[in-house]
Short mmCIF file of C-alpha atoms and ligand atoms in Angstrom, two decimals:
data_model
loop_
_atom_site.label_atom_id
_atom_site.label_comp_id
_atom_site.label_asym_id
_atom_site.label_seq_id
_atom_site.Cartn_x
_atom_site.Cartn_y
_atom_site.Cartn_z
CA MET M 30 0.00 0.00 0.00
CA ASN M 31 1.77 3.14 -1.16
CA GLY M 32 -1.14 5.37 -2.10
CA SER M 33 -0.71 4.68 -5.81
CA LEU M 34 -3.99 4.62 -7.70
CA SER M 35 -5.00 3.02 -10.97
CA ASP M 36 -5.05 5.24 -14.07
CA GLN M 37 -8.81 5.11 -14.02
CA GLN M 38 -9.02 6.25 -10.41
CA ILE M 39 -6.61 9.10 -11.07
CA ASN M 40 -8.62 10.23 -14.07
CA ARG M 41 -11.86 10.14 -12.15
CA SER M 42 -10.48 12.20 -9.28
CA TYR M 43 -8.83 14.61 -11.68
CA LEU M 44 -12.05 15.26 -13.58
CA ALA M 45 -13.85 16.04 -10.34
CA ALA M 46 -11.01 18.34 -9.26
CA LYS M 47 -10.97 20.05 -12.65
CA GLU M 48 -14.66 20.89 -12.25
CA ARG M 49 -14.14 22.15 -8.74
CA TYR M 50 -11.37 24.52 -9.87
CA ALA M 51 -13.36 25.55 -12.95
CA SER M 52 -16.17 26.63 -10.63
CA MET M 53 -13.72 29.19 -9.28
CA GLY M 54 -12.64 30.23 -12.76
CA ILE M 55 -9.38 28.29 -12.77
CA ASP M 56 -8.21 26.25 -15.75
CA THR M 57 -6.25 23.23 -14.49
CA GLU M 58 -5.11 22.15 -17.96
CA LYS M 59 -3.45 25.48 -18.70
CA THR M 60 -1.97 25.50 -15.23
CA LEU M 61 -0.31 22.13 -15.70
CA GLN M 62 1.24 23.32 -18.94
CA VAL M 63 2.80 26.23 -17.08
CA LEU M 64 4.03 24.01 -14.24
CA ALA M 65 5.65 21.58 -16.67
CA LYS M 66 7.85 24.41 -17.94
CA ILE M 67 9.28 25.49 -14.60
CA PRO M 68 12.73 23.95 -14.20
CA LEU M 69 14.32 23.34 -10.84
CA SER M 70 18.08 23.34 -10.59
CA MET M 71 18.82 20.16 -8.63
CA HIS M 72 21.76 20.60 -6.27
CA CYS M 73 24.23 17.77 -6.84
CA TRP M 74 25.58 18.26 -3.30
CA GLN M 75 22.62 16.58 -1.59
CA GLY M 76 24.01 13.34 -3.09
CA ASP M 77 27.16 13.27 -0.95
CA ASP M 78 26.61 15.72 1.92
CA VAL M 79 28.55 18.55 0.21
CA GLY M 80 31.64 16.33 0.28
CA GLY M 81 32.95 16.70 -3.25
CA PHE M 82 35.65 14.60 -4.89
CA GLU M 83 38.82 16.38 -3.73
CA SER M 84 39.41 14.26 -0.64
CA ALA M 85 37.63 11.78 1.60
CA GLU M 86 37.41 14.41 4.33
CA GLY M 87 34.18 15.93 3.09
CA LEU M 88 32.69 19.20 4.28
CA THR M 89 35.03 21.02 6.67
CA GLY M 90 33.82 24.36 7.93
CA GLY M 91 32.49 27.31 6.01
CA GLY M 92 29.55 27.90 8.31
CA ILE M 93 27.61 24.96 6.92
CA MET M 94 27.32 21.39 8.11
CA ALA M 95 25.63 18.18 7.01
CA THR M 96 24.61 15.93 9.89
CA GLY M 97 23.70 12.25 9.76
CA SER M 98 25.36 9.09 8.52
CA TYR M 99 22.79 7.41 6.32
CA PRO M 100 24.62 4.80 4.26
CA GLY M 101 25.06 4.89 0.50
CA LYS M 102 26.32 8.36 -0.37
CA ALA M 103 27.87 8.84 -3.80
CA ARG M 104 31.67 8.56 -3.82
CA ASN M 105 32.51 9.67 -7.34
CA GLY M 106 31.09 11.30 -10.43
CA ASP M 107 29.59 8.15 -11.90
CA GLU M 108 27.76 7.29 -8.70
CA LEU M 109 26.53 10.84 -8.23
CA ARG M 110 25.26 11.05 -11.81
CA ALA M 111 23.52 7.67 -11.47
CA ASP M 112 21.82 8.86 -8.26
CA LEU M 113 20.77 12.11 -9.91
CA GLU M 114 19.31 10.21 -12.85
CA MET M 115 17.34 8.07 -10.44
CA ALA M 116 15.96 11.13 -8.63
CA LEU M 117 15.18 13.00 -11.86
CA LYS M 118 13.14 10.04 -13.12
CA LEU M 119 10.86 10.50 -10.14
CA ILE M 120 10.37 14.24 -10.46
CA PRO M 121 7.85 15.28 -13.11
CA GLY M 122 9.09 17.71 -15.79
CA LYS M 123 12.49 18.62 -17.18
CA HIS M 124 15.06 19.94 -14.73
CA ARG M 125 18.62 21.19 -14.42
CA VAL M 126 21.57 20.13 -12.28
CA ASN M 127 23.62 22.49 -10.15
CA LEU M 128 27.34 21.78 -9.69
CA HIS M 129 30.01 23.02 -7.30
CA ALA M 130 33.74 23.35 -7.99
CA ILE M 131 34.46 20.49 -5.55
CA TYR M 132 32.77 18.11 -8.00
CA ALA M 133 35.57 18.47 -10.57
CA GLU M 134 36.91 15.19 -11.90
CA THR M 135 40.68 15.38 -12.20
CA ASN M 136 41.58 11.74 -12.96
CA GLY M 137 43.28 11.25 -9.63
CA LYS M 138 45.54 14.27 -10.17
CA LYS M 139 45.58 16.93 -7.48
CA ILE M 140 44.49 20.16 -9.11
CA ASP M 141 44.31 23.23 -6.96
CA ARG M 142 40.88 24.77 -6.74
CA ALA M 143 42.09 28.06 -8.16
CA ASP M 144 43.51 26.18 -11.17
CA LEU M 145 40.35 24.33 -12.15
CA GLU M 146 39.42 24.55 -15.81
CA PRO M 147 36.47 23.52 -17.96
CA CYS M 148 38.29 20.27 -18.91
CA HIS M 149 37.85 19.08 -15.33
CA PHE M 150 34.12 19.06 -15.96
CA SER M 151 34.24 17.16 -19.24
CA ASN M 152 32.42 14.14 -17.77
CA TRP M 153 29.67 16.41 -16.52
CA MET M 154 29.45 18.15 -19.89
CA ALA M 155 29.25 14.86 -21.77
CA TRP M 156 26.52 13.73 -19.38
CA SER M 157 24.70 17.04 -19.79
CA LYS M 158 24.63 16.52 -23.58
CA GLU M 159 23.64 12.88 -23.38
CA GLN M 160 20.82 13.52 -20.90
CA THR M 161 19.94 16.98 -22.27
CA ILE M 162 20.22 18.35 -18.76
CA ALA M 163 21.44 21.93 -18.45
CA LEU M 164 24.04 22.60 -15.77
CA ASP M 165 24.51 25.48 -13.35
CA TYR M 166 27.65 26.17 -11.35
CA ASN M 167 29.06 27.44 -8.05
CA GLY M 168 32.56 28.27 -6.97
CA SER M 169 33.41 26.46 -3.70
CA PHE M 170 34.81 28.91 -1.16
CA PHE M 171 34.88 26.45 1.76
CA SER M 172 36.39 23.12 2.90
CA HIS M 173 39.86 24.34 1.95
CA PRO M 174 43.07 25.29 3.79
CA MET M 175 42.93 28.76 2.23
CA ALA M 176 39.52 29.24 3.87
CA ALA M 177 40.67 28.02 7.29
CA SER M 178 40.71 31.53 8.77
CA GLY M 179 36.99 31.81 8.11
CA PHE M 180 37.63 34.44 5.44
CA THR M 181 38.05 34.21 1.66
CA LEU M 182 37.26 37.13 -0.64
CA SER M 183 36.88 39.49 2.31
CA SER M 184 40.05 38.35 4.04
CA LEU M 185 42.48 41.10 5.01
CA ASP M 186 45.31 38.86 3.85
CA LYS M 187 46.15 39.77 0.28
CA LEU M 188 47.41 36.30 -0.51
CA VAL M 189 44.18 34.66 0.63
CA ARG M 190 42.04 37.21 -1.18
CA GLY M 191 44.07 36.81 -4.35
CA TYR M 192 43.72 33.06 -4.21
CA TRP M 193 39.92 33.23 -4.03
CA ILE M 194 39.72 35.92 -6.69
CA ARG M 195 41.46 33.46 -8.99
CA HIS M 196 38.97 30.78 -7.99
CA GLY M 197 36.09 33.16 -8.68
CA LYS M 198 37.39 34.03 -12.13
CA GLY M 199 38.00 30.36 -12.92
CA SER M 200 34.47 29.50 -11.83
CA ARG M 201 33.05 32.00 -14.31
CA ALA M 202 35.16 30.50 -17.11
CA ILE M 203 33.84 27.05 -16.22
CA GLY M 204 30.30 28.42 -16.13
CA GLU M 205 30.83 29.91 -19.56
CA ALA M 206 32.05 26.56 -20.90
CA LEU M 207 29.02 24.80 -19.40
CA GLY M 208 26.74 27.42 -20.95
CA LYS M 209 28.28 26.92 -24.38
CA ASN M 210 27.93 23.16 -24.05
CA GLN M 211 24.16 23.41 -23.53
CA LYS M 212 21.18 25.15 -25.05
CA SER M 213 20.57 27.45 -22.12
CA THR M 214 22.32 29.96 -19.90
CA CYS M 215 24.47 28.64 -17.08
CA TYR M 216 23.76 30.42 -13.78
CA VAL M 217 26.92 30.82 -11.74
CA ASN M 218 26.31 31.53 -8.08
CA LEU M 219 28.84 32.98 -5.69
CA TRP M 220 28.54 32.40 -1.98
CA ILE M 221 31.36 32.91 0.50
CA PRO M 222 31.20 31.94 4.18
CA ASP M 223 33.26 34.87 5.50
CA GLY M 224 32.38 36.01 8.99
CA TYR M 225 33.13 36.18 12.71
CA LYS M 226 31.85 34.10 15.58
CA ASP M 227 31.94 37.07 17.92
CA ASN M 228 31.37 40.79 17.58
CA PRO M 229 33.81 42.36 15.18
CA ALA M 230 35.58 45.59 15.94
CA ASN M 231 35.69 46.59 12.31
CA ARG M 232 33.02 45.41 9.94
CA MET M 233 33.71 47.95 7.27
CA VAL M 234 37.24 46.77 6.36
CA HIS M 235 35.89 43.37 5.37
CA ARG M 236 33.04 44.80 3.35
CA GLU M 237 35.38 47.16 1.55
CA ALA M 238 37.68 44.23 0.80
CA LEU M 239 34.79 42.14 -0.50
CA LEU M 240 33.53 44.92 -2.74
CA LYS M 241 36.93 45.29 -4.37
CA ALA M 242 37.53 41.56 -4.63
CA LEU M 243 34.16 41.00 -6.31
CA ASP M 244 34.88 43.74 -8.83
CA SER M 245 38.09 41.85 -9.68
CA VAL M 246 36.29 38.53 -9.96
CA PHE M 247 33.77 40.04 -12.38
CA THR M 248 36.12 42.01 -14.67
CA GLU M 249 35.82 39.58 -17.59
CA LYS M 250 32.79 40.40 -19.78
CA ILE M 251 30.90 37.23 -20.61
CA ASP M 252 27.87 36.93 -22.89
CA PRO M 253 24.82 36.86 -20.59
CA ARG M 254 23.14 34.39 -22.91
CA THR M 255 25.89 31.92 -22.02
CA MET M 256 26.55 32.68 -18.38
CA ARG M 257 25.05 34.89 -15.71
CA ASP M 258 26.46 35.80 -12.29
CA ALA M 259 24.53 35.73 -9.05
CA VAL M 260 25.66 36.71 -5.55
CA GLU M 261 24.20 35.07 -2.44
CA SER M 262 23.72 36.74 0.93
CA LYS M 263 23.50 35.20 4.39
CA LEU M 264 22.70 36.42 7.86
CA PHE M 265 24.83 34.03 9.92
CA GLY M 266 26.39 30.58 9.85
CA ILE M 267 27.88 28.08 12.25
CA GLY M 268 30.93 29.85 13.63
CA SER M 269 29.95 33.15 12.01
CA GLU M 270 27.05 33.98 14.31
CA SER M 271 27.87 37.63 14.91
CA PHE M 272 28.97 38.88 11.54
CA VAL M 273 28.83 37.75 7.91
CA THR M 274 30.54 40.04 5.40
CA GLY M 275 28.15 39.16 2.58
CA SER M 276 24.94 40.30 4.22
CA PHE M 277 21.66 40.93 2.40
CA GLU M 278 22.18 44.69 2.28
CA PHE M 279 25.71 44.24 1.01
CA TYR M 280 24.69 42.07 -1.92
CA LEU M 281 21.49 43.95 -2.68
CA GLY M 282 23.59 47.05 -3.16
CA TYR M 283 26.19 45.12 -5.09
CA ALA M 284 23.69 43.45 -7.42
CA VAL M 285 21.85 46.73 -8.13
CA SER M 286 24.99 48.78 -8.72
CA ARG M 287 26.80 46.10 -10.76
CA LYS M 288 23.77 44.68 -12.56
CA LYS M 289 24.19 41.19 -11.17
CA MET M 290 21.60 38.66 -10.13
CA LEU M 291 20.87 38.33 -6.44
CA THR M 292 20.47 34.94 -4.76
CA LEU M 293 17.95 34.73 -1.95
CA ASP M 294 18.30 31.56 0.10
CA MET M 295 15.14 30.81 2.11
CA GLY M 296 17.28 29.80 5.09
CA HIS M 297 19.51 32.87 5.20
CA PHE M 298 17.35 35.36 7.05
CA HIS M 299 15.97 35.93 10.52
CA PRO M 300 13.83 32.93 11.49
CA THR M 301 10.55 34.83 11.09
CA GLU M 302 11.60 36.70 7.97
CA THR M 303 10.40 35.16 4.71
CA ILE M 304 11.80 35.87 1.28
CA ALA M 305 8.32 35.91 -0.30
CA ASP M 306 7.92 39.56 0.64
CA LYS M 307 11.24 40.48 -0.96
CA ILE M 308 10.50 39.30 -4.51
CA SER M 309 8.31 42.22 -5.59
CA SER M 310 10.69 44.77 -4.10
CA VAL M 311 13.91 43.35 -5.43
CA LEU M 312 12.50 42.80 -8.94
CA LEU M 313 11.89 46.54 -9.23
CA TYR M 314 15.65 47.05 -9.25
CA ILE M 315 17.13 43.77 -10.44
CA ASP M 316 16.33 41.89 -13.64
CA GLU M 317 16.61 38.36 -12.38
CA LEU M 318 16.74 36.51 -9.11
CA LEU M 319 18.03 33.14 -8.08
CA VAL M 320 16.20 31.51 -5.20
CA HIS M 321 17.81 28.81 -3.10
CA VAL M 322 14.90 26.70 -2.00
CA SER M 323 15.75 25.56 1.49
CA ARG M 324 14.23 25.25 4.97
CA GLY M 325 15.61 26.80 8.08
CA VAL M 326 15.09 24.97 11.37
CA ARG M 327 16.35 26.87 14.42
CA TRP M 328 20.09 27.46 13.82
CA ASP M 329 20.33 25.41 10.67
CA SER M 330 19.22 26.56 7.25
CA ASP M 331 19.48 23.41 5.16
CA HIS M 332 16.69 20.96 5.99
CA VAL M 333 14.89 19.10 3.20
CA VAL M 334 12.23 21.35 1.76
CA THR M 335 8.63 20.55 2.62
CA LEU M 336 5.33 22.03 1.47
CA SER M 337 5.27 24.79 4.06
CA ASP M 338 3.45 28.12 4.26
CA ASP M 339 6.76 29.83 3.48
CA LEU M 340 7.22 27.86 0.31
CA TYR M 341 3.63 28.50 -0.78
CA ALA M 342 4.04 32.23 -0.10
CA LEU M 343 7.19 32.28 -2.23
CA ALA M 344 5.46 30.38 -5.03
CA TYR M 345 2.49 32.76 -4.91
CA GLU M 346 4.78 35.77 -5.30
CA MET M 347 6.89 34.32 -8.08
CA THR M 348 3.89 33.29 -10.16
CA GLN M 349 2.77 36.91 -10.57
CA LYS M 350 3.29 38.98 -13.71
CA ASP M 351 6.31 37.87 -15.75
CA PHE M 352 8.18 36.79 -12.64
CA LEU M 353 8.42 33.15 -13.68
CA ASN M 354 10.92 34.19 -16.35
CA ARG M 355 12.87 36.27 -13.88
CA VAL M 356 13.02 34.11 -10.77
CA HIS M 357 15.03 30.91 -11.08
CA LEU M 358 14.67 28.13 -8.58
CA ALA M 359 17.59 26.09 -7.31
CA LEU M 360 17.30 23.60 -4.48
CA ASP M 361 19.78 23.98 -1.65
CA TYR M 362 19.70 21.68 1.36
CA PHE M 363 21.66 18.71 2.58
CA ASP M 364 20.36 16.08 4.92
CA ALA M 365 22.68 13.14 5.54
CA SER M 366 20.28 11.37 7.90
CA ILE M 367 17.84 10.00 5.30
CA ASN M 368 18.07 8.37 1.88
CA ARG M 369 19.67 11.05 -0.29
CA VAL M 370 17.80 10.21 -3.48
CA ALA M 371 14.55 10.46 -1.55
CA ALA M 372 15.69 13.80 -0.12
CA TRP M 373 16.02 15.16 -3.66
CA VAL M 374 12.61 13.84 -4.70
CA ILE M 375 10.78 15.06 -1.60
CA GLY M 376 12.22 18.59 -1.82
CA ALA M 377 11.71 18.92 -5.56
CA GLN M 378 8.16 17.60 -5.48
CA ALA M 379 7.31 19.85 -2.52
CA THR M 380 8.54 22.84 -4.52
CA GLN M 381 6.45 21.80 -7.52
CA LYS M 382 3.38 21.26 -5.34
CA ALA M 383 3.78 24.75 -3.89
CA LEU M 384 4.02 26.18 -7.41
CA LEU M 385 0.96 24.21 -8.44
CA ALA M 386 -1.02 25.45 -5.44
CA ALA M 387 0.02 29.01 -6.24
CA LEU M 388 -0.85 28.70 -9.92
CA LEU M 389 -4.24 27.26 -8.97
CA SER M 390 -5.10 30.01 -6.52
CA PRO M 391 -8.06 32.21 -7.50
CA ARG M 392 -5.81 35.17 -8.13
CA ALA M 393 -8.33 37.26 -10.04
CA ALA M 394 -10.96 36.86 -7.33
CA LEU M 395 -8.40 37.56 -4.63
CA ARG M 396 -7.29 40.78 -6.31
CA GLU M 397 -10.84 41.86 -6.94
CA ALA M 398 -11.66 41.41 -3.28
CA GLU M 399 -8.58 43.36 -2.31
CA GLN M 400 -9.35 46.18 -4.70
CA ALA M 401 -12.86 46.42 -3.30
CA ARG M 402 -11.27 46.50 0.15
CA ASP M 403 -13.27 43.42 0.97
CA PHE M 404 -10.64 41.89 3.20
CA THR M 405 -13.12 39.43 4.66
CA ARG M 406 -13.59 37.86 1.27
CA ARG M 407 -9.86 37.93 0.56
CA LEU M 408 -9.17 35.99 3.74
CA ALA M 409 -12.03 33.57 3.08
CA LEU M 410 -10.69 32.89 -0.42
CA PHE M 411 -7.16 32.27 0.80
CA GLU M 412 -8.54 29.82 3.34
CA GLU M 413 -10.72 28.11 0.75
CA THR M 414 -7.68 27.35 -1.39
CA ARG M 415 -6.17 25.27 1.38
CA THR M 416 -8.74 22.52 1.03
CA MET M 417 -9.13 22.58 -2.74
CA PRO M 418 -8.32 19.18 -4.34
CA LEU M 419 -4.70 19.95 -5.16
CA GLY M 420 -3.63 16.32 -4.71
CA ALA M 421 -5.86 15.06 -7.52
CA VAL M 422 -4.37 17.60 -9.95
CA TRP M 423 -0.86 16.72 -8.78
CA ASP M 424 -1.50 12.98 -9.31
CA HIS M 425 -2.70 13.70 -12.83
CA PHE M 426 0.46 15.74 -13.48
CA CYS M 427 2.66 12.87 -12.24
CA GLN M 428 0.72 10.40 -14.34
CA ASN M 429 1.14 12.60 -17.46
CA HIS M 430 4.88 12.67 -16.88
CA GLY M 431 5.26 8.95 -16.20
CA VAL M 432 6.08 9.42 -12.52
CA PRO M 433 4.53 7.06 -9.93
CA THR M 434 1.72 8.62 -7.90
CA GLY M 435 1.33 8.60 -4.12
CA THR M 436 4.50 7.38 -2.48
CA GLY M 437 4.95 4.94 -5.36
CA TRP M 438 8.22 6.74 -6.14
CA LEU M 439 9.52 5.65 -2.74
CA THR M 440 9.10 2.00 -3.66
CA GLU M 441 11.48 2.64 -6.57
CA VAL M 442 13.97 4.48 -4.36
CA GLN M 443 13.90 1.58 -1.89
CA GLN M 444 14.62 -0.84 -4.70
CA TYR M 445 17.53 1.36 -5.81
CA GLU M 446 18.81 1.47 -2.25
CA LYS M 447 18.72 -2.31 -2.08
CA ASN M 448 20.37 -2.89 -5.46
CA VAL M 449 22.83 0.00 -5.62
CA LEU M 450 23.22 2.27 -2.57
CA SER M 451 23.54 -0.48 0.04
CA LYS M 452 26.48 -1.98 -1.87
CA ARG M 453 28.58 1.18 -1.39
CA ILE M 454 30.62 0.24 1.66
C1 LIG E 8 25.39 28.20 2.29
C2 LIG E 8 24.75 28.62 1.02
C3 LIG E 8 25.29 27.95 -0.22
C4 LIG E 8 25.57 26.49 0.00
C5 LIG E 8 25.84 25.72 -1.27
C6 LIG E 8 26.56 24.45 -0.99
O1 LIG E 8 24.80 28.74 3.38
O2 LIG E 8 23.39 28.41 1.10
O3 LIG E 8 24.44 28.19 -1.27
O4 LIG E 8 24.54 25.85 0.65
O5 LIG E 8 26.45 26.50 -2.19
ZN1 LIG E 9 22.23 28.70 -0.65
#
């Protein structure tokens, strides 16, 4: 018993749901066409707890941490790609894959991070072509001796700063190569962990250093159809509780003044602050946004995404106007305590369900009520949407895309765990 229904049962429920939505003026067919075209950039790093292929040590510092020791994590490129393929089969629609510099494949040779080149991603590029999966990219400014001080691009040590500037430049060149290898733009995100555990005496020196360093990283002009830069802010991390150089205000100013994309990570703000409210403000000044879909729980910001109010609120905001073309979704969480393939599927499907719920909301009626200052009706309508038959429409969507309904996908993941993951000892 996994909640999977027969095709006939799914169709019957869908037809009833379709009528129910139609009674509120919502076209489910059109909605599903829109949903099918929203790509999620799947973060490869959920597959091995942000370990990467440089050493067996895994994630060391950088204000982030993966906890748990669930068996079966991917140990090399082939395993990681196989796991990603498995997850992607169980997520309806066509999606992208997001890489990090630490996932370079160097044929056993030790290549310094600042010396990485596109050729170290040739396996990924071949895979991208073969699977027609577009790739995105991130420089990795953590888990490295040169980041041991807790500072990278905003370090006051010229040598350290210079090292990471080189890494930043190299990352853009790799992003450009990935973009050329595929039929769509490669989004290159830059996040640095830099910060202090305790109150700093001088915040400004680090922010001045970061501003200059970023300008150096971005000197090379690259065709925006091939590659686009994004900068990601954060409020605090583990070991950087009191100060993070790359704060929201810092990067908002940077992105506006330098015409860069801004990355908003759902877990990088005060616990009660949601990014949903930021979309319509930021898009007045910035062309495009990257969203890191994540879930903050107390001090940690990287739990597997679930269908929460926050996620729905974000989806509602980004399905307004032309925002779907301007807000790009990338998953970003890492849970090492559960099956990693399942973690991908659960987070991706939750994001799609939130988008579906948002697309199916009676937006016209809601706006009408608001315009008439009928806030009673507005609230009643929002509440009504919570019990609309979303699940039946979702099942139909999965069925259309050849993905098992209910938790049928989990049966396949369990089989994969038995046949493949459990053998990785
Ligand atoms: C960390 C940032 C960053 C990373 C990944 C691995 O707080 O969210 O995006 O999670 O790049
Ligand atoms: Zn992030």
